Amino acid sequence: MKNNKISATLAVLLFSGSVLAVSAMIVPGFVNTTAAKSISAVQDSGNLTLNSSKAPVLKVEAEAPVSTVNRDLEQLMTQEEMQQIYDFADKPNNEIITIGREMTEDEINRRLILEDQYVYDGLRPKELFPLKSGQAEFYFDLEKNTLKYPNRTLTDEELLQYIDWFYREAYALSKRNIVTPPETGNLSQTDAVAMAASSVRKIFGADVSKLEVKASQGESMLSKKKTWMVIFTPYKTNTLRGQGKEFWQYTVIIDPSTRTVVDTTAANFSLTRTPINAEAAIAIQKDATWINEAIKIVTDRQGETRRIATASLTDTDVNNKRGMVAVKMLLEDGSSYTAELRYPDQTLRCLIYEEAEAAK
């Protein structure tokens, strides 16, 4: 038995897209305050020049079709269904208790593929997901907050019902929890997307012109500053994940007040992280190539011309468990970059920039 708490905020994120939900959670300290907006792919007619042989190669996919989920749910959901969801969300304790078992890996992969078909191809379940015990073998009891799995493999119809329920829940909550967009200075969404595409091309040598783009406004939990988060991802990423296919996804966070890119991250869900043991950690501390690679990224790819005063490994205990080596480079004016490199191949996962205190 396992408890899983699903908040209203998470439901809204799920409704704006599974890719966004995943991305928002892997970017530390970012709180999404508005649903993502899918916009046209970035137009870039320039020639692509890879900055490094270690830059991840992007599989470019076709432009994503328009989803009809929002329109369909608006027409299908009754006020009674909406109120049922509101009553559940307003309960003082809505932790979900899973009974029987967890989803198997095969069921998770099938669910991912079916979710893309639900979102993009209009595939719908024949029946609604049962919300009371005794109605079916696989159900969610709203009154007891209990999700019950049968002692057998779930069918595609049952997985579709499960997917449909969560999108219905998210749709209802998105209609009630209307959030006023935060102020983002003089940086428009179009400009933010253009800056993000430029940063991905510069840092990772990847052309994102044919990818699906999602841009959302949010707030950093650490700085409390308003930011843009822009995500570039291939079409139907759930299908790619469910089929075990490799792809790269790029997330960029921009401070609109200074028009500065503060985080550019490349994610690949197929990669296996290798934790750094004590012996390897000692070897890394003595290996100057990690710091040299980080400095090269900042100077050669980022194009930073300010002098780097110091460079050292940071947060080693935490990063060793994650299989990452983070190098913090302090500039002469007090600003800093942190390059997070994957172990053992030294490929870049993310580049984070922080302005000097005096400049904030």
Tab-separated table of N, CA and C in Angstrom, residues 156-227:
chain	number	residue	atom	x	y	z
A	156	ASP	N	-6.426	-2.050	-22.336
A	156	ASP	CA	-6.292	-0.720	-22.924
A	156	ASP	C	-7.488	0.154	-22.564
A	157	GLU	N	-8.673	-0.431	-22.532
A	157	GLU	CA	-9.875	0.321	-22.175
A	157	GLU	C	-9.766	0.855	-20.754
A	158	GLU	N	-9.272	0.051	-19.831
A	158	GLU	CA	-9.127	0.493	-18.440
A	158	GLU	C	-8.079	1.600	-18.324
A	159	LEU	N	-6.986	1.471	-19.062
A	159	LEU	CA	-5.967	2.513	-19.041
A	159	LEU	C	-6.506	3.811	-19.627
A	160	LEU	N	-7.313	3.711	-20.669
A	160	LEU	CA	-7.927	4.905	-21.269
A	160	LEU	C	-8.889	5.570	-20.285
A	161	GLN	N	-9.642	4.771	-19.563
A	161	GLN	CA	-10.549	5.323	-18.559
A	161	GLN	C	-9.761	6.069	-17.479
A	162	TYR	N	-8.635	5.490	-17.084
A	162	TYR	CA	-7.761	6.092	-16.070
A	162	TYR	C	-7.204	7.430	-16.572
A	163	ILE	N	-6.739	7.440	-17.808
A	163	ILE	CA	-6.217	8.672	-18.422
A	163	ILE	C	-7.316	9.720	-18.507
A	164	ASP	N	-8.478	9.303	-18.970
A	164	ASP	CA	-9.603	10.213	-19.153
A	164	ASP	C	-10.010	10.865	-17.835
A	165	TRP	N	-9.985	10.097	-16.748
A	165	TRP	CA	-10.359	10.640	-15.445
A	165	TRP	C	-9.424	11.775	-15.040
A	166	PHE	N	-8.131	11.566	-15.200
A	166	PHE	CA	-7.187	12.598	-14.790
A	166	PHE	C	-7.292	13.849	-15.643
A	167	TYR	N	-7.578	13.695	-16.914
A	167	TYR	CA	-7.766	14.880	-17.755
A	167	TYR	C	-9.066	15.590	-17.407
A	168	ARG	N	-10.087	14.835	-17.043
A	168	ARG	CA	-11.325	15.462	-16.597
A	168	ARG	C	-11.108	16.225	-15.287
A	169	GLU	N	-10.370	15.610	-14.375
A	169	GLU	CA	-10.077	16.284	-13.105
A	169	GLU	C	-9.286	17.565	-13.344
A	170	ALA	N	-8.264	17.468	-14.181
A	170	ALA	CA	-7.432	18.629	-14.458
A	170	ALA	C	-8.222	19.733	-15.161
A	171	TYR	N	-9.104	19.332	-16.083
A	171	TYR	CA	-9.913	20.324	-16.795
A	171	TYR	C	-10.817	21.076	-15.819
A	172	ALA	N	-11.487	20.344	-14.943
A	172	ALA	CA	-12.382	20.971	-13.982
A	172	ALA	C	-11.633	21.947	-13.080
A	173	LEU	N	-10.465	21.512	-12.581
A	173	LEU	CA	-9.691	22.374	-11.686
A	173	LEU	C	-9.139	23.583	-12.416
A	174	SER	N	-8.791	23.419	-13.699
A	174	SER	CA	-8.275	24.560	-14.459
A	174	SER	C	-9.355	25.608	-14.669
A	175	LYS	N	-10.627	25.180	-14.686
A	175	LYS	CA	-11.729	26.125	-14.847
A	175	LYS	C	-12.015	26.885	-13.561
A	176	ARG	N	-11.729	26.252	-12.432
A	176	ARG	CA	-11.986	26.926	-11.159
A	176	ARG	C	-10.780	27.713	-10.681
A	177	ASN	N	-9.593	27.160	-10.880
A	177	ASN	CA	-8.366	27.806	-10.394
A	177	ASN	C	-7.762	28.672	-11.487
A	178	ILE	N	-8.426	29.782	-11.780
A	178	ILE	CA	-7.929	30.711	-12.800
A	178	ILE	C	-6.905	31.630	-12.143
A	179	VAL	N	-5.693	31.608	-12.659
A	179	VAL	CA	-4.591	32.370	-12.079
A	179	VAL	C	-4.257	33.560	-12.959
A	180	THR	N	-4.097	34.711	-12.335
A	180	THR	CA	-3.694	35.894	-13.080
A	180	THR	C	-2.233	35.769	-13.476
A	181	PRO	N	-1.918	35.905	-14.755
A	181	PRO	CA	-0.530	35.769	-15.198
A	181	PRO	C	0.375	36.771	-14.484
A	182	PRO	N	1.541	36.338	-14.049
A	182	PRO	CA	2.460	37.253	-13.373
A	182	PRO	C	3.051	38.259	-14.350
A	183	GLU	N	3.527	39.340	-13.809
A	183	GLU	CA	4.188	40.344	-14.637
A	183	GLU	C	5.513	39.791	-15.140
A	184	THR	N	5.789	39.961	-16.415
A	184	THR	CA	7.050	39.455	-16.961
A	184	THR	C	7.836	40.563	-17.660
A	185	GLY	N	7.720	41.765	-17.118
A	185	GLY	CA	8.512	42.864	-17.654
A	185	GLY	C	8.197	43.154	-19.102
A	186	ASN	N	9.223	43.537	-19.834
A	186	ASN	CA	9.021	43.892	-21.240
A	186	ASN	C	9.440	42.763	-22.174
A	187	LEU	N	9.532	41.546	-21.664
A	187	LEU	CA	9.918	40.420	-22.490
A	187	LEU	C	8.669	39.644	-22.908
A	188	SER	N	8.333	39.692	-24.170
A	188	SER	CA	7.153	39.008	-24.671
A	188	SER	C	7.403	37.517	-24.804
A	189	GLN	N	6.332	36.761	-24.993
A	189	GLN	CA	6.471	35.329	-25.184
A	189	GLN	C	7.282	35.021	-26.430
A	190	THR	N	7.049	35.753	-27.483
A	190	THR	CA	7.787	35.543	-28.735
A	190	THR	C	9.280	35.755	-28.539
A	191	ASP	N	9.630	36.835	-27.826
A	191	ASP	CA	11.043	37.120	-27.573
A	191	ASP	C	11.661	36.063	-26.657
A	192	ALA	N	10.872	35.601	-25.673
A	192	ALA	CA	11.384	34.581	-24.748
A	192	ALA	C	11.687	33.287	-25.496
A	193	VAL	N	10.812	32.894	-26.398
A	193	VAL	CA	11.027	31.677	-27.175
A	193	VAL	C	12.256	31.819	-28.070
A	194	ALA	N	12.411	32.974	-28.684
A	194	ALA	CA	13.573	33.210	-29.546
A	194	ALA	C	14.869	33.146	-28.748
A	195	MET	N	14.872	33.748	-27.542
A	195	MET	CA	16.056	33.692	-26.681
A	195	MET	C	16.361	32.263	-26.259
A	196	ALA	N	15.303	31.513	-25.932
A	196	ALA	CA	15.493	30.128	-25.497
A	196	ALA	C	16.064	29.279	-26.619
A	197	ALA	N	15.545	29.445	-27.827
A	197	ALA	CA	16.043	28.676	-28.973
A	197	ALA	C	17.507	28.988	-29.236
A	198	SER	N	17.861	30.262	-29.107
A	198	SER	CA	19.247	30.673	-29.315
A	198	SER	C	20.169	30.048	-28.276
A	199	SER	N	19.703	29.983	-27.022
A	199	SER	CA	20.522	29.417	-25.957
A	199	SER	C	20.742	27.921	-26.164
A	200	VAL	N	19.690	27.194	-26.569
A	200	VAL	CA	19.830	25.756	-26.824
A	200	VAL	C	20.801	25.515	-27.977
A	201	ARG	N	20.673	26.314	-29.017
A	201	ARG	CA	21.558	26.157	-30.172
A	201	ARG	C	23.011	26.449	-29.778
A	202	LYS	N	23.191	27.476	-28.972
A	202	LYS	CA	24.540	27.890	-28.574
A	202	LYS	C	25.184	26.892	-27.602
A	203	ILE	N	24.410	26.461	-26.604
A	203	ILE	CA	24.963	25.616	-25.553
A	203	ILE	C	25.044	24.148	-25.963
A	204	PHE	N	24.003	23.667	-26.654
A	204	PHE	CA	23.949	22.237	-26.977
A	204	PHE	C	24.084	21.943	-28.466
A	205	GLY	N	24.185	22.963	-29.293
A	205	GLY	CA	24.348	22.745	-30.718
A	205	GLY	C	23.159	22.065	-31.358
A	206	ALA	N	21.950	22.331	-30.865
A	206	ALA	CA	20.744	21.665	-31.360
A	206	ALA	C	19.803	22.662	-32.023
A	207	ASP	N	19.245	22.266	-33.162
A	207	ASP	CA	18.261	23.066	-33.878
A	207	ASP	C	16.874	22.652	-33.402
A	208	VAL	N	16.114	23.582	-32.842
A	208	VAL	CA	14.795	23.261	-32.301
A	208	VAL	C	13.669	23.804	-33.172
A	209	SER	N	13.987	24.192	-34.397
A	209	SER	CA	13.022	24.893	-35.241
A	209	SER	C	11.802	24.060	-35.605
A	210	LYS	N	11.915	22.726	-35.576
A	210	LYS	CA	10.783	21.889	-35.967
A	210	LYS	C	10.137	21.177	-34.787
A	211	LEU	N	10.464	21.624	-33.582
A	211	LEU	CA	9.921	20.977	-32.395
A	211	LEU	C	8.681	21.692	-31.882
A	212	GLU	N	7.923	20.975	-31.073
A	212	GLU	CA	6.786	21.592	-30.389
A	212	GLU	C	7.333	22.501	-29.292
A	213	VAL	N	6.715	23.666	-29.124
A	213	VAL	CA	7.182	24.650	-28.152
A	213	VAL	C	6.085	24.910	-27.128
A	214	LYS	N	6.445	24.874	-25.861
A	214	LYS	CA	5.508	25.268	-24.800
A	214	LYS	C	6.181	26.334	-23.955
A	215	ALA	N	5.485	27.437	-23.760
A	215	ALA	CA	6.019	28.532	-22.957
A	215	ALA	C	5.065	28.820	-21.806
A	216	SER	N	5.591	28.932	-20.603
A	216	SER	CA	4.748	29.215	-19.436
A	216	SER	C	5.441	30.221	-18.537
A	217	GLN	N	4.629	30.939	-17.767
A	217	GLN	CA	5.150	31.914	-16.823
A	217	GLN	C	5.126	31.318	-15.439
A	218	GLY	N	6.139	31.625	-14.641
A	218	GLY	CA	6.209	31.039	-13.312
A	218	GLY	C	7.054	31.863	-12.378
A	219	GLU	N	7.361	31.263	-11.244
A	219	GLU	CA	8.113	31.962	-10.205
A	219	GLU	C	9.130	31.018	-9.591
A	220	SER	N	10.334	31.498	-9.409
A	220	SER	CA	11.363	30.713	-8.744
A	220	SER	C	11.099	30.709	-7.251
A	221	MET	N	11.073	29.508	-6.647
A	221	MET	CA	10.821	29.419	-5.212
A	221	MET	C	11.965	30.019	-4.401
A	222	LEU	N	13.161	30.027	-4.974
A	222	LEU	CA	14.317	30.549	-4.234
A	222	LEU	C	14.395	32.067	-4.311
A	223	SER	N	14.306	32.605	-5.540
A	223	SER	CA	14.461	34.045	-5.710
A	223	SER	C	13.140	34.792	-5.677
A	224	LYS	N	12.022	34.067	-5.855
A	224	LYS	CA	10.684	34.664	-5.930
A	224	LYS	C	10.543	35.595	-7.121
A	225	LYS	N	11.421	35.460	-8.092
A	225	LYS	CA	11.366	36.304	-9.277
A	225	LYS	C	10.508	35.658	-10.345
A	226	LYS	N	9.811	36.496	-11.119
A	226	LYS	CA	8.991	36.000	-12.212
A	226	LYS	C	9.894	35.578	-13.366
A	227	THR	N	9.548	34.466	-13.982
A	227	THR	CA	10.387	33.958	-15.057
A	227	THR	C	9.531	33.387	-16.186
